[in-house]
mmCIF file of C-alpha atoms and ligand atoms in Angstrom:
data_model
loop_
_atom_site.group_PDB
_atom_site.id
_atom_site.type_symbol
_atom_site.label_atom_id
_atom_site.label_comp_id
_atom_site.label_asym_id
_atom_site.label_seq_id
_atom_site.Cartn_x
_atom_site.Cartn_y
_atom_site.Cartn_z
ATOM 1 C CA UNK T 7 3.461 4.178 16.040
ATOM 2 C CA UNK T 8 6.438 5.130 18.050
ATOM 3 C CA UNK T 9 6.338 1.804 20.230
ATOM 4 C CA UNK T 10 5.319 -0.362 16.962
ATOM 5 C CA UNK T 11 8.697 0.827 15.493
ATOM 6 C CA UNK T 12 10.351 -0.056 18.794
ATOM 7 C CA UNK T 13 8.873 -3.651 18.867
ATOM 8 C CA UNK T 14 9.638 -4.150 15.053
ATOM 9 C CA UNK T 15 13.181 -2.625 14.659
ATOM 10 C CA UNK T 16 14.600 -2.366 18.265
ATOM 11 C CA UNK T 17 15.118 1.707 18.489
ATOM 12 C CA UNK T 18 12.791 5.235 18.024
ATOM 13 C CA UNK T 19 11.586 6.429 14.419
ATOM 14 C CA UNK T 20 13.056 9.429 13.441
ATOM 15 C CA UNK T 21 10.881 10.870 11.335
ATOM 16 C CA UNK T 22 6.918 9.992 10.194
ATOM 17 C CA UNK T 23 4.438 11.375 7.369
ATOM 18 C CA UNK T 24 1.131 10.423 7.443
ATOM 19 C CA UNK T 25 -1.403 11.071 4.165
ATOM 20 C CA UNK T 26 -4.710 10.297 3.778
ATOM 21 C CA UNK T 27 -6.667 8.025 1.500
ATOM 22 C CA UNK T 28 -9.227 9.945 -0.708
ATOM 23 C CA UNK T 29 -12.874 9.983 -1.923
ATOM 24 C CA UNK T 30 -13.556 11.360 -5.058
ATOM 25 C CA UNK T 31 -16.881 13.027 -5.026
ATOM 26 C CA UNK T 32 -17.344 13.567 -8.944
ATOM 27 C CA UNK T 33 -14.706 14.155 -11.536
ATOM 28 C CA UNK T 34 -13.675 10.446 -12.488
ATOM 29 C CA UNK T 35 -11.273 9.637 -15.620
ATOM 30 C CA UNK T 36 -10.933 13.692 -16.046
ATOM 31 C CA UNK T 37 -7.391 13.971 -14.792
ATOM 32 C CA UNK T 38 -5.250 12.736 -17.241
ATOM 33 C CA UNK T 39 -7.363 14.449 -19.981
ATOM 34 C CA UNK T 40 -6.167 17.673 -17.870
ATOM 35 C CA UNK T 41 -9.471 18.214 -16.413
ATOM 36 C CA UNK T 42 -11.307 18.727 -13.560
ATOM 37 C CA UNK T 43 -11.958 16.576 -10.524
ATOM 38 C CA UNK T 44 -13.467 17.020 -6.752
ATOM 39 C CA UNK T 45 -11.784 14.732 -4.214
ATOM 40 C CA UNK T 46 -12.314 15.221 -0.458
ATOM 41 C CA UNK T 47 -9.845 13.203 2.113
ATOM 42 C CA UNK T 48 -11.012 10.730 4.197
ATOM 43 C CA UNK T 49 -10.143 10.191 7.877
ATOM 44 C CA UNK T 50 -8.566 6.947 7.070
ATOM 45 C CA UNK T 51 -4.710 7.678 6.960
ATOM 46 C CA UNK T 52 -1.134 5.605 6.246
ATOM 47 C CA UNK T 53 1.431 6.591 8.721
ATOM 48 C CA UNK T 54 5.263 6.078 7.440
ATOM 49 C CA UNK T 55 8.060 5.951 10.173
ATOM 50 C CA UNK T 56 11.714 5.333 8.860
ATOM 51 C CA UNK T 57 15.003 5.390 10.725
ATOM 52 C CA UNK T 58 18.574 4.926 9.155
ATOM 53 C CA UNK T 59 19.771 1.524 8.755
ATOM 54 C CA UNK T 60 21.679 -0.473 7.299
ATOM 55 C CA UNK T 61 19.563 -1.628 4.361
ATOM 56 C CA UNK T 62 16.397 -0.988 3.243
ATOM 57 C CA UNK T 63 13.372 -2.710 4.646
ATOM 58 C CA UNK T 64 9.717 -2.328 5.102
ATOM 59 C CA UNK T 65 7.320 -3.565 7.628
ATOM 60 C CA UNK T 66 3.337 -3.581 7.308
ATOM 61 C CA UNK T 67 1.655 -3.352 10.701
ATOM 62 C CA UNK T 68 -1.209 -4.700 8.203
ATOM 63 C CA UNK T 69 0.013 -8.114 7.800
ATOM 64 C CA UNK T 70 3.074 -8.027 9.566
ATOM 65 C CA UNK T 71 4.887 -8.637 6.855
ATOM 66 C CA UNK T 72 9.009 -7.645 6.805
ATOM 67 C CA UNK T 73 9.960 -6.952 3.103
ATOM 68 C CA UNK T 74 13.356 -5.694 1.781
ATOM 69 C CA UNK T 75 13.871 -3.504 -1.048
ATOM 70 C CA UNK T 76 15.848 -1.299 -3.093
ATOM 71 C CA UNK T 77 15.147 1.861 -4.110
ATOM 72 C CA UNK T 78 17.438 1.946 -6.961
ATOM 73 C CA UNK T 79 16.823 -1.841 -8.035
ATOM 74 C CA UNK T 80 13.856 -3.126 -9.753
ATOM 75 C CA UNK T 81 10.374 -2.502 -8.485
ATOM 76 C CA UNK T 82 9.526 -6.731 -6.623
ATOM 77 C CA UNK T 83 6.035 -6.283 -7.685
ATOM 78 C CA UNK T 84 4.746 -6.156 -4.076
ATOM 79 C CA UNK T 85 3.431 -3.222 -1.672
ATOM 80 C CA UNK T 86 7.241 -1.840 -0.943
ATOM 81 C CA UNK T 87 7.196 -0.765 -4.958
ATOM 82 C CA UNK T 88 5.397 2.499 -3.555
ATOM 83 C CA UNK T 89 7.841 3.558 -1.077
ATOM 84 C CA UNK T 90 10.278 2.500 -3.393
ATOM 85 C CA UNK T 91 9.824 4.269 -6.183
ATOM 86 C CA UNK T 92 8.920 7.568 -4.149
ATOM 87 C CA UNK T 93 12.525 7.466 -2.470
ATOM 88 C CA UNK T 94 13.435 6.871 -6.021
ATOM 89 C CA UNK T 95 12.029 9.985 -7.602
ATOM 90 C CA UNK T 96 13.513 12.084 -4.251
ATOM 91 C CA UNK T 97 16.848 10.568 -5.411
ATOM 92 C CA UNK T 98 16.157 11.793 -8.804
ATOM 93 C CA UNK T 99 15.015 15.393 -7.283
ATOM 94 C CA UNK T 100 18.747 15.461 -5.364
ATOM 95 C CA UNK T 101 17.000 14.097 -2.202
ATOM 96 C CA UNK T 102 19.310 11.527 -0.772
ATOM 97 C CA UNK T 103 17.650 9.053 1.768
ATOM 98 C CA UNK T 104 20.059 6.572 3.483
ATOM 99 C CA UNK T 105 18.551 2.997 3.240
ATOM 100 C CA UNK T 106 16.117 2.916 5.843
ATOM 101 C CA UNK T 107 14.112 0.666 7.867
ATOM 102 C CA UNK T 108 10.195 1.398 7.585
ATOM 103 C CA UNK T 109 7.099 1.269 9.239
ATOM 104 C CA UNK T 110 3.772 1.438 7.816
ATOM 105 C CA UNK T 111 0.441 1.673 9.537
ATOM 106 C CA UNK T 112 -2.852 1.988 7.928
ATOM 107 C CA UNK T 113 -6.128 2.294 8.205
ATOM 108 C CA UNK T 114 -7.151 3.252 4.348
ATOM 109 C CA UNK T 115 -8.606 -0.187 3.025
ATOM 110 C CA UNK T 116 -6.780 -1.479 -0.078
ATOM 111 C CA UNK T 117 -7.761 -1.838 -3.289
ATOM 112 C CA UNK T 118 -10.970 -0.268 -2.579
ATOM 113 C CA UNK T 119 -10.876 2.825 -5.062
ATOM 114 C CA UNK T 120 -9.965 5.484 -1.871
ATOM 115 C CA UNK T 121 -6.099 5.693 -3.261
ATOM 116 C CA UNK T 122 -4.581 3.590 -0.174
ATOM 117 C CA UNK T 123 -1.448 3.616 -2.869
ATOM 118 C CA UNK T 124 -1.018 7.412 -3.171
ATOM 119 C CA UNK T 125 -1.167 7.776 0.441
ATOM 120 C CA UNK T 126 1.467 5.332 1.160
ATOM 121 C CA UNK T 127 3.648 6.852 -1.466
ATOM 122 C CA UNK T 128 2.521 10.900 0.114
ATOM 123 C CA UNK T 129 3.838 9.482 3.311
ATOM 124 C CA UNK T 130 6.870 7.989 2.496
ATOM 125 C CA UNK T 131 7.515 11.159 0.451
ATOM 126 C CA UNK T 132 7.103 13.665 3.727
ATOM 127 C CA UNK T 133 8.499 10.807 6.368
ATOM 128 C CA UNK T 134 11.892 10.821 4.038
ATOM 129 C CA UNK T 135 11.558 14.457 3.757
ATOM 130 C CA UNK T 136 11.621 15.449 7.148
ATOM 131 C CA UNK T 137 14.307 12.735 7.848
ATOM 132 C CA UNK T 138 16.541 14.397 5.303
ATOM 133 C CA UNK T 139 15.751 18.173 6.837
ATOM 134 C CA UNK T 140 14.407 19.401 3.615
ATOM 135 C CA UNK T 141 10.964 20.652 2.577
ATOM 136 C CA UNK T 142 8.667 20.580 -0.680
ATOM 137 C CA UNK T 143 5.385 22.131 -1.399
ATOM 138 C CA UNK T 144 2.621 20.140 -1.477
ATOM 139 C CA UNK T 145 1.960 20.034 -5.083
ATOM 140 C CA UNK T 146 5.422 18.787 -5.716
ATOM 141 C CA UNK T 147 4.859 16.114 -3.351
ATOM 142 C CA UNK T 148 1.853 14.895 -4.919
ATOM 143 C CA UNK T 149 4.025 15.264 -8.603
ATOM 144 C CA UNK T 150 6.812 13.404 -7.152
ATOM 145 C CA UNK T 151 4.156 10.638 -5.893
ATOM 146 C CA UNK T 152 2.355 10.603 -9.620
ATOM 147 C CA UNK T 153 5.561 10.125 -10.673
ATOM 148 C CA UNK T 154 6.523 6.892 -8.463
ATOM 149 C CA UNK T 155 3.525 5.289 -9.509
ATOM 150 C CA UNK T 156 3.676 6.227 -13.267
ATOM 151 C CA UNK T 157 7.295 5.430 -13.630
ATOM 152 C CA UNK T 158 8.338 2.804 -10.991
ATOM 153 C CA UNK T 159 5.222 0.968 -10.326
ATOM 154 C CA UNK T 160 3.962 0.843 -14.133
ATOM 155 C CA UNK T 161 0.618 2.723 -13.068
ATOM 156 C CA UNK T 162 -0.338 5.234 -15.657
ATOM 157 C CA UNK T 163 -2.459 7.288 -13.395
ATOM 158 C CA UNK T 164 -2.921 10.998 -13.346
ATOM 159 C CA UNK T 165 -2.948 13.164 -9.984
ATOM 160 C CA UNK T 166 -6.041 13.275 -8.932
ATOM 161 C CA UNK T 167 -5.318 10.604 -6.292
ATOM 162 C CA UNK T 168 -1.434 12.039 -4.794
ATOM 163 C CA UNK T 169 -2.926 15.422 -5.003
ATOM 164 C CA UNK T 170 -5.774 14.892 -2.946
ATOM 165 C CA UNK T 171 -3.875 13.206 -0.128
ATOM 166 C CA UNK T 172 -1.347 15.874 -0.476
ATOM 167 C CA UNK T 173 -3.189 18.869 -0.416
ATOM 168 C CA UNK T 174 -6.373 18.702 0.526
ATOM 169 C CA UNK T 175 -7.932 19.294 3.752
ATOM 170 C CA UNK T 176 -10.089 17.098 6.322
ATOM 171 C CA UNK T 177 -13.690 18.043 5.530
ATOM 172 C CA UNK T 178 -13.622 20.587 2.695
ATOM 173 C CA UNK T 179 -13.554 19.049 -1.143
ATOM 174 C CA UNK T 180 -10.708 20.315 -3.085
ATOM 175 C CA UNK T 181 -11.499 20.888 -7.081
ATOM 176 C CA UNK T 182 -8.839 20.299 -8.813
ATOM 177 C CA UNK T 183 -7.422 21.726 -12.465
ATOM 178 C CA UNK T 184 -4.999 18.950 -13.631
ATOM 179 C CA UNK T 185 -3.993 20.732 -15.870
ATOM 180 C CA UNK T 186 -2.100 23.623 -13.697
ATOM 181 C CA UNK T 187 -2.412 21.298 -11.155
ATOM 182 C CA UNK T 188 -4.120 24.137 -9.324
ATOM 183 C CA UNK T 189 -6.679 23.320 -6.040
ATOM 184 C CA UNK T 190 -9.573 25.391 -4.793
ATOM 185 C CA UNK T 191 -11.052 24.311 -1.666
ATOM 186 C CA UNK T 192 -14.512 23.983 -1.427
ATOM 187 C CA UNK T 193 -16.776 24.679 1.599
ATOM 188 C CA UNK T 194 -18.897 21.324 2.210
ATOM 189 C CA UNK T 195 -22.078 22.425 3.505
ATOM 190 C CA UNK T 196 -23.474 20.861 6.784
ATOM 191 C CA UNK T 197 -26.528 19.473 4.332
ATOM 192 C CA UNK T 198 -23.980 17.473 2.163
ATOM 193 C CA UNK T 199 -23.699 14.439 4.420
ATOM 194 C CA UNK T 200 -21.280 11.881 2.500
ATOM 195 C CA UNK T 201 -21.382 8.121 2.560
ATOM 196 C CA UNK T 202 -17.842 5.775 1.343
ATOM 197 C CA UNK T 203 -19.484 2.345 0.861
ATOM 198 C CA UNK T 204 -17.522 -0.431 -0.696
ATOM 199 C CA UNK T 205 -19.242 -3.262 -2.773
ATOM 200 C CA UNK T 206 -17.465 -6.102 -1.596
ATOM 201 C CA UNK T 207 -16.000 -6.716 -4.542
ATOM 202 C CA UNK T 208 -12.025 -6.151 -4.839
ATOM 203 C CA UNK T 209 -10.941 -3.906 -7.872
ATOM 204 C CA UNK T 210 -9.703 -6.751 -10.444
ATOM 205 C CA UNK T 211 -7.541 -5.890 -13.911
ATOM 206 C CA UNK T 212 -7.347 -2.571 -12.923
ATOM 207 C CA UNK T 213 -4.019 -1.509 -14.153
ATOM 208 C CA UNK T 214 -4.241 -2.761 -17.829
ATOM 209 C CA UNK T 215 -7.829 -1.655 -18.048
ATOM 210 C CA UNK T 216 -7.344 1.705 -16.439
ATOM 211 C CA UNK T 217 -4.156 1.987 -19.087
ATOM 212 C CA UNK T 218 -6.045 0.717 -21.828
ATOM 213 C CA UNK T 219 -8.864 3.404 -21.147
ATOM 214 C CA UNK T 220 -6.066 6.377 -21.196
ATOM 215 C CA UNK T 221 -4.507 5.177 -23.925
ATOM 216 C CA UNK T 222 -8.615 6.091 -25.823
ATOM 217 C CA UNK T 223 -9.100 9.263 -24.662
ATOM 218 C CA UNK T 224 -5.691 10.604 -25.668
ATOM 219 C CA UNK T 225 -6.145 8.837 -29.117
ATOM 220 C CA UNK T 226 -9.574 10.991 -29.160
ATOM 221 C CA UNK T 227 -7.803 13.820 -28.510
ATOM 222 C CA UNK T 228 -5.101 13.200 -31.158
ATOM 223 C CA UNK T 229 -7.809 12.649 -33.872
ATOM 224 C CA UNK T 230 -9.431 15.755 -32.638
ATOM 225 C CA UNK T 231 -6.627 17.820 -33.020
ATOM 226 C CA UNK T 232 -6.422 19.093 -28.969
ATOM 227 C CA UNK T 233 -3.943 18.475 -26.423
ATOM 228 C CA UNK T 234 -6.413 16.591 -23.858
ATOM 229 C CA UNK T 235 -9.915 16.299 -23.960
ATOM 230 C CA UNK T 236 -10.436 19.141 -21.689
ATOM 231 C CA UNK T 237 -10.123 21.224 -24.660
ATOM 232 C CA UNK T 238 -12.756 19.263 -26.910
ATOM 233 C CA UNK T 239 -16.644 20.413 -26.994
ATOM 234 C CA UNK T 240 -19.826 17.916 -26.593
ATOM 235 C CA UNK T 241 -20.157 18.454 -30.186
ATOM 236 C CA UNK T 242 -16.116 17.209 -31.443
ATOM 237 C CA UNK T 243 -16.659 14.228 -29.139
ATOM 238 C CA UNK T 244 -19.694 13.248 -31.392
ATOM 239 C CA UNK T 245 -18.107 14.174 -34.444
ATOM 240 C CA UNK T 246 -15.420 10.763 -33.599
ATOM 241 C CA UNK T 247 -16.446 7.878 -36.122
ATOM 242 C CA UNK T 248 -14.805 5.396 -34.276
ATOM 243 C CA UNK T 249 -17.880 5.044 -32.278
ATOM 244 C CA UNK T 250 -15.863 3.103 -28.805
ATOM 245 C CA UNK T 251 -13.700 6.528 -28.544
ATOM 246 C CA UNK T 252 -16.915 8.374 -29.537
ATOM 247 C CA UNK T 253 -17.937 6.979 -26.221
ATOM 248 C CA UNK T 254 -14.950 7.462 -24.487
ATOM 249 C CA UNK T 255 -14.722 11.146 -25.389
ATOM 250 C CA UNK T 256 -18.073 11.843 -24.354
ATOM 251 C CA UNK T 257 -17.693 10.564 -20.871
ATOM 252 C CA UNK T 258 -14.549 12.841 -19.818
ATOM 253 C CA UNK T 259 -16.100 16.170 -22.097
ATOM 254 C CA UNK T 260 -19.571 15.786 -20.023
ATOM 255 C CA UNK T 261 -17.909 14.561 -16.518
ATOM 256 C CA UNK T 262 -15.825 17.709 -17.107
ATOM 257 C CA UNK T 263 -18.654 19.776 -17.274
ATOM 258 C CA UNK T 264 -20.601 17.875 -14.391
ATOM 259 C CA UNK T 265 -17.596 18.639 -11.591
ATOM 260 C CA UNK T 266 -17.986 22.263 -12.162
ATOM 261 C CA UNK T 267 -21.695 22.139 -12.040
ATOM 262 C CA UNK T 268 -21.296 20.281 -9.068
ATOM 263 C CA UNK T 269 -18.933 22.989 -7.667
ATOM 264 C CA UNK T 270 -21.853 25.435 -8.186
ATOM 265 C CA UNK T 271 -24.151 22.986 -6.558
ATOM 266 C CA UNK T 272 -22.083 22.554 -3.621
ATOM 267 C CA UNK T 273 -21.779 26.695 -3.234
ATOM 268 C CA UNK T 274 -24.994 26.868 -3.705
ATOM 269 C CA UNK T 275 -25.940 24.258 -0.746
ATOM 270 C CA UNK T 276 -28.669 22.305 -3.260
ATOM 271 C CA UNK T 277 -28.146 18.940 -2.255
ATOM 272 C CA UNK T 278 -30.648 17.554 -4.438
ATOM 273 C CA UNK T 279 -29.211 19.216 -8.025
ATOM 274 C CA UNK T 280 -25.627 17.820 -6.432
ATOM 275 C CA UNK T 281 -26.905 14.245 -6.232
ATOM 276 C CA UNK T 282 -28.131 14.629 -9.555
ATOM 277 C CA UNK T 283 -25.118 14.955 -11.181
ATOM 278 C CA UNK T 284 -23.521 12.268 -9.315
ATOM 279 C CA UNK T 285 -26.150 9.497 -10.637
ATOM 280 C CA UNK T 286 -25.394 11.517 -14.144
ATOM 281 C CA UNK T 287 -21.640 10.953 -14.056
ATOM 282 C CA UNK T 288 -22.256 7.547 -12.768
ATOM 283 C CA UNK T 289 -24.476 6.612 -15.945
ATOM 284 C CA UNK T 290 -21.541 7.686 -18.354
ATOM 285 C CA UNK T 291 -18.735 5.995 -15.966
ATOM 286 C CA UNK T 292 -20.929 2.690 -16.562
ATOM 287 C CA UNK T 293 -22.307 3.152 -20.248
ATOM 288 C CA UNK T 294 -19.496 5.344 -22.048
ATOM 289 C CA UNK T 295 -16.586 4.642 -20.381
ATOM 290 C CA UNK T 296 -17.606 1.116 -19.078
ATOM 291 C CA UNK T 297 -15.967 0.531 -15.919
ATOM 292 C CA UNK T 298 -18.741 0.132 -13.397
ATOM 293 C CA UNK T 299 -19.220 -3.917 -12.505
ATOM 294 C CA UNK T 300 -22.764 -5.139 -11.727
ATOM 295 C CA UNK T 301 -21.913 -5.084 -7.538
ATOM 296 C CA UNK T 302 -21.535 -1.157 -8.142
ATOM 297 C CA UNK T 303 -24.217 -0.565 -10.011
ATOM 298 C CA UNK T 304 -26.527 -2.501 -7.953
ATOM 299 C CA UNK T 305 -25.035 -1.110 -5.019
ATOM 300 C CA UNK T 306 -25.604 2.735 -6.669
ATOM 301 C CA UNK T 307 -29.378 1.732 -7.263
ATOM 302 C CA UNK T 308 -30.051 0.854 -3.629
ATOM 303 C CA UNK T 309 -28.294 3.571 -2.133
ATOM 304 C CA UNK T 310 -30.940 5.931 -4.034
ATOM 305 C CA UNK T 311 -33.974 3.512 -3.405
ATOM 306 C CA UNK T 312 -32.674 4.270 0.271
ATOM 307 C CA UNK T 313 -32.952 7.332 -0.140
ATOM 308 C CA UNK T 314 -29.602 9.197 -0.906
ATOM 309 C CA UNK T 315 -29.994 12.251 -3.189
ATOM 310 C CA UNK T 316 -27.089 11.029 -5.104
ATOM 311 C CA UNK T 317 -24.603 7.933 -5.865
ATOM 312 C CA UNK T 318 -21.538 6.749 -8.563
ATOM 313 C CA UNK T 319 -18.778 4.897 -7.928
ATOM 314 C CA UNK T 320 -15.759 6.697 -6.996
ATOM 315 C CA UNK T 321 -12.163 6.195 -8.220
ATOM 316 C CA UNK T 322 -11.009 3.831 -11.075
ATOM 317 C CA UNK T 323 -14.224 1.831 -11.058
ATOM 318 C CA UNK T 324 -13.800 -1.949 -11.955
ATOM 319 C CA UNK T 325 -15.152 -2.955 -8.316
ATOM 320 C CA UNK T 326 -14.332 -1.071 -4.970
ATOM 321 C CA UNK T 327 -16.220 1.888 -3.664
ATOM 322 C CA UNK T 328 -19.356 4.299 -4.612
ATOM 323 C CA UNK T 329 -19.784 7.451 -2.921
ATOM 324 C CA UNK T 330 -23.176 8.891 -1.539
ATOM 325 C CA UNK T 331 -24.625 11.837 -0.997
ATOM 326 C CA UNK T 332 -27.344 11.707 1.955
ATOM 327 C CA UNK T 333 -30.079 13.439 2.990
ATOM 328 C CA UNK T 334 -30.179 14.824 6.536
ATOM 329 C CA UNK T 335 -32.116 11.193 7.398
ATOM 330 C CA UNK T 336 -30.858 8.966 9.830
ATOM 331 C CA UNK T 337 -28.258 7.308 8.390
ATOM 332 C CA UNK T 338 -27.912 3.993 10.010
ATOM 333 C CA UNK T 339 -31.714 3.614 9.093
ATOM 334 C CA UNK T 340 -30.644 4.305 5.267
ATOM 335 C CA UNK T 341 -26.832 1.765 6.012
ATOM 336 C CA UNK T 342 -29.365 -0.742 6.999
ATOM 337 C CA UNK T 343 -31.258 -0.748 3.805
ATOM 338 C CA UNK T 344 -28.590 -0.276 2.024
ATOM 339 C CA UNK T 345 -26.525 -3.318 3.838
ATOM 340 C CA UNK T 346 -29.794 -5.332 3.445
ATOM 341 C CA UNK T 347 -29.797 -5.795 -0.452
ATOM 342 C CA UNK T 348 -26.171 -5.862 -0.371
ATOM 343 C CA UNK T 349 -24.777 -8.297 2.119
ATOM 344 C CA UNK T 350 -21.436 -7.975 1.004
ATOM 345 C CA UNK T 351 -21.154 -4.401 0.899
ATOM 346 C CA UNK T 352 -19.336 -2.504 3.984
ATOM 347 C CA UNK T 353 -19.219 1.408 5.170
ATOM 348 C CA UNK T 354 -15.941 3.066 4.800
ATOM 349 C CA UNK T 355 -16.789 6.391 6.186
ATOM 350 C CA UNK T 356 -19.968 8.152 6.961
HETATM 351 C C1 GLA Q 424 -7.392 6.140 -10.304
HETATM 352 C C2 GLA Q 424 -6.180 6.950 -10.762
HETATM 353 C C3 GLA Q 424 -6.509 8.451 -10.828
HETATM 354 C C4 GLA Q 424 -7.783 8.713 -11.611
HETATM 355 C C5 GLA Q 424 -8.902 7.781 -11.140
HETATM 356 C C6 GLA Q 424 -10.138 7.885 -11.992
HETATM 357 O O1 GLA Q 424 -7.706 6.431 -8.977
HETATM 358 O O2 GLA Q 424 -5.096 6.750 -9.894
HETATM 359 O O3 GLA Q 424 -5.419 9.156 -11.391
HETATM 360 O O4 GLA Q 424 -7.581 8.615 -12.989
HETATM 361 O O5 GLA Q 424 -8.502 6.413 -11.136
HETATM 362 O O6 GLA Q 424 -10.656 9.167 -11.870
#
């Protein structure tokens, strides 16, 4: 990273954050109904180096592009909108950052459902940080990342991703109360082997679907008389006459439910009752809260004909990733059944 910056901008970083992307093991469209979700961070990470300069600009060691931008000017609808908008919610926080020049390396593929956006924006956050000698807790790192995205990039998206790339921890799953925006970590027992697979299909219309689908479940909660869903029983859901929020509602209340019996699962080490609840909560993301595409679900069907205890697609849905949960097999046998029926598909992380 150090020598990258060197080649691109002539002189040494000062400062770098790193964050990682995330996979979210169960817990999907829970967090802005203040409920509960279990993320784990990957090993894939998005390194940030900045240095003073003169104005602001942004190179990707991605695609080599060099982008300028300005923090307190409109977001330019491209990739520097995330480091943008986090500099602009430090400004906002009394956190002045000079304009800077900035590097960005990643390995966290993009658009894939593994929050390659809340990583960059976690990394920009601690990179300016450290460059301006002051420190924040984690959480309010992740709430000044949510914040970025919901107010500068036009993303209404609730923590789950900033806060697992912000304070999780490499190989332990972090369940996570969005509504005190509290984290517990969570042993991972040696017999819960995870698999990141993506479908091969990009995420498409994500942000005014994903927006349209908050939108329902806080009208559900407004006609049910609660401040978020988390508060609503199986039995309100079902009482909704509207019968597409009726569906809505009865995705979050039962995924709610399934991440803390998955949390017990996990304690528990039973793999099996685990992966149950992940082909559960993948059911409901597909059926009730429709945002599965045929390439996951076909991709979630093989991956349990190959013999994985459990499978759902992970993150916003609409295309990118599924998750796995495998038995102690060997897994390149069950990748190369799995890669078989889907020829597109591709293995994030094992
Ligand atoms: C995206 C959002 C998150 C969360 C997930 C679905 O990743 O950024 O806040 O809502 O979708 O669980």
């Amino acid at each position: 990273m150090q020598s990258a910056f060197v080649e691109a901008f002539g002189r040494t970083p000062v400062a770098i954050g790193r964050a990682p992307g995330r996979v979210n093991l169960i817990g999907d469209h829970t967090d802005y109904a203040e409920g509960f979700c279990l993320p784990m961070p990957l090993v894939h990470v998005i390194e940030v180096a900045v240095a003073p300069a003169q104005s602001f600009q942004a190179m990707s060691l991605t695609n080599g592009e060099m982008q300028s931008f300005d923090p307190s000017g409109l977001p330019r609808g491209n990739w520097t909108d995330y480091i943008a908008g986090s500099l602009a919610e430090l400004s906002k926080l009394g956190i002045e950052v000079p304009p800077v020049d900035v590097l960005v390396r990643s390995d966290v593929p993009q658009g894939a459902g593994v929050s390659s956006s809340a990583a960059l924006e976690v990394a920009t956050i601690r990179a300016a940080l450290e460059l301006a000698g002051v420190t924040l807790d984690d959480v309010a790192v992740a709430q000044a990342a949510q914040r970025a995205e919901n107010l500068y990039c036009g993303m209404q998206c609730g923590i789950l991703d900033q806060m697992a790339s912000a304070v999780g921890r490499q190989g332990e799953a972090l369940l996570l109360d969005c509504r005190t925006n509290r984290g517990e970590l969570i042993h991972v027992p040696s017999v819960f082997r995870f698999a990141v697979v993506h479908c091969g299909q990009e995420r498409r219309l994500v942000e005014g679907a994903y927006n349209e689908r908050r939108r329902s479940v806080e009208a559900a909660a407004g006609l049910l008389g609660v401040r978020a869903l988390r508060d609503a029983s199986a039995a309100m859901a079902e009482s909704l006459v509207d019968p597409l929020l009726r569906m809505r509602a009865r995705h979050v209340v039962g995924e709610n439910e399934r991440v803390l019996a998955a949390v017990g699962a996990m304690k528990n080490s039973q793999a099996e009752r685990f992966g149950t609840l992940m082909v559960e909560s993948h059911r409901s993301l597909a059926q009730d809260f429709e945002v599965s595409t045929e390439a996951l679900d076909r991709l979630v069907d093989s991956a349990l004909e190959a013999g994985a205890y459990g499978a759902r697609l992970t993150g916003a849905g609409f295309g990118g990733c599924i998750v796995a949960l495998l038995p102690a097999c060997d897994t390149s046998k069950w990748w190369s059944r799995v890669a078989a029926r889907n020829p597109s598909a591709w293995c994030v992380q094992i």
